[in-house]
Short mmCIF file of N, CA and C in Angstrom, two decimals:
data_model
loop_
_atom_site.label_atom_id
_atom_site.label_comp_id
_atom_site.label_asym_id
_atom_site.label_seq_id
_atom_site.Cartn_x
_atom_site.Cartn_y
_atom_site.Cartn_z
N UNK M 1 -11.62 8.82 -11.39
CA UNK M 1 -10.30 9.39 -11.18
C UNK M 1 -9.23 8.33 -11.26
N UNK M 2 -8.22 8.97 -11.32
CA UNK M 2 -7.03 8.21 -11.17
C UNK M 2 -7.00 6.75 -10.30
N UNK M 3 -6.41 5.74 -10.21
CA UNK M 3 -6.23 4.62 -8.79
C UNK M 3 -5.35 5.48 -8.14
N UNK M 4 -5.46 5.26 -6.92
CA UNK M 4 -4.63 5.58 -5.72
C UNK M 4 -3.41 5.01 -5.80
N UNK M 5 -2.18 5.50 -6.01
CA UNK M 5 -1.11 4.34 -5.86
C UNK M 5 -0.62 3.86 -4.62
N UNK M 6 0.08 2.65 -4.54
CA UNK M 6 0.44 1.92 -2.94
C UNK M 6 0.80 3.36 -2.26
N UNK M 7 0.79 2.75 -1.25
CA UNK M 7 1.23 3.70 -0.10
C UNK M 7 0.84 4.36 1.00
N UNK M 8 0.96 5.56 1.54
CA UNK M 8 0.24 6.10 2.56
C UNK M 8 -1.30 5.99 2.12
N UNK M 9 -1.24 6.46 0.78
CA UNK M 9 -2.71 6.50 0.21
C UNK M 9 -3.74 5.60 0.38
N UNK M 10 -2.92 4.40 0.12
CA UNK M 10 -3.95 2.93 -0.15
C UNK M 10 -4.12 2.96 1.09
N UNK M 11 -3.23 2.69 1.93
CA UNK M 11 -3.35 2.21 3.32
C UNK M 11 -4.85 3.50 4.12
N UNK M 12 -4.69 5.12 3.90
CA UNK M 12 -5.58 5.49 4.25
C UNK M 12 -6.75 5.14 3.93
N UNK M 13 -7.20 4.63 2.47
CA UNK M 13 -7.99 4.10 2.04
C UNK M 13 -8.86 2.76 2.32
N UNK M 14 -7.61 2.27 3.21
CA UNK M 14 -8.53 0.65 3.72
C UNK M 14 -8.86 1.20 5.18
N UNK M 15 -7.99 1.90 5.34
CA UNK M 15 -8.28 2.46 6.82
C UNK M 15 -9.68 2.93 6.80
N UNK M 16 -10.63 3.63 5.74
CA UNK M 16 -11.58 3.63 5.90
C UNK M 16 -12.52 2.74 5.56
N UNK M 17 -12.29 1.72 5.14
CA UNK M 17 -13.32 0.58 4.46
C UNK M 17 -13.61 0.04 5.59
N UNK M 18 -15.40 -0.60 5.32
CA UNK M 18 -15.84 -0.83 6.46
C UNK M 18 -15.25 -2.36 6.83
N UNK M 19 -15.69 -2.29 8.50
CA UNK M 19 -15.08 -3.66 8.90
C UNK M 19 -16.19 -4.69 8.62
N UNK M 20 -15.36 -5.87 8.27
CA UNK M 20 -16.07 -6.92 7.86
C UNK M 20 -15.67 -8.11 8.79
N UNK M 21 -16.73 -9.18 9.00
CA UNK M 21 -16.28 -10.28 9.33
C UNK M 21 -14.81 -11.02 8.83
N UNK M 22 -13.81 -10.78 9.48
CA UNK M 22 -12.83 -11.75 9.01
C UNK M 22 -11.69 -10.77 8.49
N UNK M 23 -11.67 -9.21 8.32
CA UNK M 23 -10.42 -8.72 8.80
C UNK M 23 -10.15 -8.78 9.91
N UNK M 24 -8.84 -8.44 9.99
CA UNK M 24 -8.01 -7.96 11.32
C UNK M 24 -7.91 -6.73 11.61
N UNK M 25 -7.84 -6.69 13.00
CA UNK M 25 -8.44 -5.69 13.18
C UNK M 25 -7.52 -5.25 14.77
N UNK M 26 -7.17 -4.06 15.16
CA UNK M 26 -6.28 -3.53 16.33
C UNK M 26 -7.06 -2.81 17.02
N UNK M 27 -7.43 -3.01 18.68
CA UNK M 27 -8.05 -2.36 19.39
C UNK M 27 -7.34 -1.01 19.54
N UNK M 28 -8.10 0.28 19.84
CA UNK M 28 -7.70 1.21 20.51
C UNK M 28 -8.84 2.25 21.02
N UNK M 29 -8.17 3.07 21.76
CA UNK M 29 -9.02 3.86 22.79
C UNK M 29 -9.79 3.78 23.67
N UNK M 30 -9.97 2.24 24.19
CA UNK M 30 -10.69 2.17 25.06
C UNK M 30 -10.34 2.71 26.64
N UNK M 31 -11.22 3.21 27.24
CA UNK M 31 -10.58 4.15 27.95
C UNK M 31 -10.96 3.53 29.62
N UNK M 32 -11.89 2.09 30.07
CA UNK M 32 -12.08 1.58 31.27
C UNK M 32 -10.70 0.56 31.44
N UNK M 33 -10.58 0.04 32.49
CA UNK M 33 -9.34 -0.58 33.25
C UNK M 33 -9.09 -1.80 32.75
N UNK M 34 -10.39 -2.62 32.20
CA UNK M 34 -10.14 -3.53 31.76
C UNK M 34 -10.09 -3.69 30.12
N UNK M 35 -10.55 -2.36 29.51
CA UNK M 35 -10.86 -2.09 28.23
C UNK M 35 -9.06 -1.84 27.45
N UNK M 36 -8.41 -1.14 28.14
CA UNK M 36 -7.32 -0.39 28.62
C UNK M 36 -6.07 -2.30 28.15
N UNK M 37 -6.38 -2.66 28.93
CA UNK M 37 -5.62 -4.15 28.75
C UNK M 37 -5.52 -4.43 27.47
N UNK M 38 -7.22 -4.19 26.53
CA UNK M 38 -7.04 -4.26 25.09
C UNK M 38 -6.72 -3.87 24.14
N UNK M 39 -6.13 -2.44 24.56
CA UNK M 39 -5.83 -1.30 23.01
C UNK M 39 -4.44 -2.06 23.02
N UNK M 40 -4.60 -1.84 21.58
CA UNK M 40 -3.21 -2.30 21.05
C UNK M 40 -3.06 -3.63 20.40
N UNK M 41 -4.31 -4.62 21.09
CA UNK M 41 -4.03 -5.99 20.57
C UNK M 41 -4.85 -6.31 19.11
N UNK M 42 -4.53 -7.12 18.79
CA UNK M 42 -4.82 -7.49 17.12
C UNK M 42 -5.49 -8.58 17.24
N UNK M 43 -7.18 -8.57 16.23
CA UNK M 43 -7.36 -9.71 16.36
C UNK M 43 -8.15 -10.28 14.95
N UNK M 44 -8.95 -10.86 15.07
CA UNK M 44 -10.00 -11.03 13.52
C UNK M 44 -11.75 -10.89 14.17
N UNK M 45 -11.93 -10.17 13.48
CA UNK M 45 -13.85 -10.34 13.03
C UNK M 45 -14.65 -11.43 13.42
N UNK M 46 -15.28 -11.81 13.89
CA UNK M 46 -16.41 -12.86 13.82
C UNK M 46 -17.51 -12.58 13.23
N UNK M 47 -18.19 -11.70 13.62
CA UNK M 47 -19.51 -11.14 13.63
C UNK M 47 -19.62 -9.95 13.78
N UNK M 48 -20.76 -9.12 13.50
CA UNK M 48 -21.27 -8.04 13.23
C UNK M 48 -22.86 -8.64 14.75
N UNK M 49 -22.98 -7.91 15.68
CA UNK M 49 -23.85 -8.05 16.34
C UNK M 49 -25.13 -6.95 15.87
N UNK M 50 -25.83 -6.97 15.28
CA UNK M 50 -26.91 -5.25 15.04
C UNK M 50 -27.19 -4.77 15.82
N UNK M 51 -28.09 -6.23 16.49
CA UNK M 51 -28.70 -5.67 18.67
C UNK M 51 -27.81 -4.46 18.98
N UNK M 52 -26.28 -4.82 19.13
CA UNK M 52 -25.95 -4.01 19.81
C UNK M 52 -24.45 -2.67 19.43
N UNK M 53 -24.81 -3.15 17.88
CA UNK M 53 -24.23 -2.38 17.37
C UNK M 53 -22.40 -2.57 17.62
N UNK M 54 -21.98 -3.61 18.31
CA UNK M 54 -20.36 -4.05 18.50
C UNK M 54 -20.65 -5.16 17.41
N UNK M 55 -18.88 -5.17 17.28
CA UNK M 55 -18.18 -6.51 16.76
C UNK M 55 -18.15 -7.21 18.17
N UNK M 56 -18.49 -8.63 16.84
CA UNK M 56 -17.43 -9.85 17.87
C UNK M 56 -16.05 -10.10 17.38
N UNK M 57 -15.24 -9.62 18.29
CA UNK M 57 -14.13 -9.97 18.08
C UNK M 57 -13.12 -10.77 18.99
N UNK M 58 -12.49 -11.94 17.47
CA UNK M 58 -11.36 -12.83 18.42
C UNK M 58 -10.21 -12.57 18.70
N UNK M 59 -10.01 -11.90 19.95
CA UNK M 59 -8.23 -11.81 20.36
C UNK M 59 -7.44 -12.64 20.54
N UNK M 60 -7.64 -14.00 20.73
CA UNK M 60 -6.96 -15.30 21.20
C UNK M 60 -7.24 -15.38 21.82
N UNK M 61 -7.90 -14.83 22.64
CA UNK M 61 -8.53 -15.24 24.33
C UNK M 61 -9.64 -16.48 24.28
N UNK M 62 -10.14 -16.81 25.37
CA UNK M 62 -11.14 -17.97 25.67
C UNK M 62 -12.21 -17.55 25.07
N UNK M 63 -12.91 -15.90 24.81
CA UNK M 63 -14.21 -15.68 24.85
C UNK M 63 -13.57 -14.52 23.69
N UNK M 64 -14.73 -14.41 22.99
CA UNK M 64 -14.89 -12.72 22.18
C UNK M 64 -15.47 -11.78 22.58
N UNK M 65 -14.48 -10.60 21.89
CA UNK M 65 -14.91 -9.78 22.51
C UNK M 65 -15.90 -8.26 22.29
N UNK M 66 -16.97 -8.05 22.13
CA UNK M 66 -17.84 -7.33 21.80
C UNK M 66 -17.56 -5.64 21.65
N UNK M 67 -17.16 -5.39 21.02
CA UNK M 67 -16.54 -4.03 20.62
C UNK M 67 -16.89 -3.24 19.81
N UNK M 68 -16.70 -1.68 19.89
CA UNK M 68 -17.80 -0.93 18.96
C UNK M 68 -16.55 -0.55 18.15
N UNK M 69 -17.50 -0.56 16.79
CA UNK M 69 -16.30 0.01 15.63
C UNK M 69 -15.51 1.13 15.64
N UNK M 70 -15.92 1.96 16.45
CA UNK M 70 -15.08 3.82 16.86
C UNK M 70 -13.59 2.95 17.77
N UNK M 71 -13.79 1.67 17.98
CA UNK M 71 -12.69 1.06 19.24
C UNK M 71 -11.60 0.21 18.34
N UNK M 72 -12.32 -0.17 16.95
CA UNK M 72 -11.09 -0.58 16.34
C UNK M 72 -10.66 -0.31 14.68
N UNK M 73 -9.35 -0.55 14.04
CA UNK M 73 -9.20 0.07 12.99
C UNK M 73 -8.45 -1.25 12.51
N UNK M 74 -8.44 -1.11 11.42
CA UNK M 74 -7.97 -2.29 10.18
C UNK M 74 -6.24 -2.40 10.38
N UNK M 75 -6.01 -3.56 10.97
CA UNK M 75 -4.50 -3.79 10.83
C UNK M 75 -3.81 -3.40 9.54
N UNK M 76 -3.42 -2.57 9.07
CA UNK M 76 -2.51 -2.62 7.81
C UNK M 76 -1.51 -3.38 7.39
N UNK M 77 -1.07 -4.13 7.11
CA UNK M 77 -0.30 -4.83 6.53
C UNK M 77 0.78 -4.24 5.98
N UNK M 78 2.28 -4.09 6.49
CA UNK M 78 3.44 -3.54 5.99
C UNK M 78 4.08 -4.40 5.15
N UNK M 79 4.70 -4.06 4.72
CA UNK M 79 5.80 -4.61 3.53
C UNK M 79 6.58 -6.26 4.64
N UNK M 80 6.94 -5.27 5.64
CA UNK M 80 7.75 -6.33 6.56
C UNK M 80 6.92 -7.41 6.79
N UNK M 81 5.42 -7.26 7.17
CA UNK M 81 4.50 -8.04 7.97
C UNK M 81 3.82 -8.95 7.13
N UNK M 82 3.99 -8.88 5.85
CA UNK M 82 2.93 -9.44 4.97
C UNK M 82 3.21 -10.59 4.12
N UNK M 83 4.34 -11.31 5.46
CA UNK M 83 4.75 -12.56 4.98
C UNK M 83 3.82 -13.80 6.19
N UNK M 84 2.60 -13.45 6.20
CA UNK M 84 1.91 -14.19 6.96
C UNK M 84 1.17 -15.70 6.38
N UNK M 85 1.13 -16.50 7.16
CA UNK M 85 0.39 -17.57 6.55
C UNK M 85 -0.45 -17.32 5.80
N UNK M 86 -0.89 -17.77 4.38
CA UNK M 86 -1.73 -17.64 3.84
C UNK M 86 -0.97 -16.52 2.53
N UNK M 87 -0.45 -15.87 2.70
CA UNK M 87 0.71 -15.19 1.78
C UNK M 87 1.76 -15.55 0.59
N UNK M 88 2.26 -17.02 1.11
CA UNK M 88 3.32 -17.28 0.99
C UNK M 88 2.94 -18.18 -0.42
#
């Protein structure tokens, strides 16, 4: 078929591609008190754990943090945002 052109489209489209070591990646829905602290924050991939079926993921914090893929979704990259290191 056709390519998808930019836009809502593409972006739904990465939205479903699987997560890999080394995207970025935005917590959400976690629904315990301390889980709760994390929706919303952005971080990158480390690892793929199998054992236990989470990512390792780095928020900037001291430690990573072990998270199941239903908990996070692919940062999209806006027009505004996508003047990040490594971009330029």
């Amino acid at each position: 078929g056709p390519a998808p052109a930019p836009g809502p489209a593409a972006a739904a489209a990465m939205a479903k591609e699987p997560l890999r070591p080394g995207d970025r990646v935005e917590v959400y829905g976690l629904q315990s008190q301390a889980g709760k602290m994390l929706n919303g924050k952005t971080g990158t991939i480390k690892k793929f754990d199998g054992d236990k079926g989470r990512y390792q993921v780095d928020l900037g914090t001291a430690s990573l943090h072990s998270l199941k893929p239903e908990n996070l979704r692919h940062v999209i990259p806006s027009s505004t945002t996508f003047v990040e290191s490594g971009y330029s």
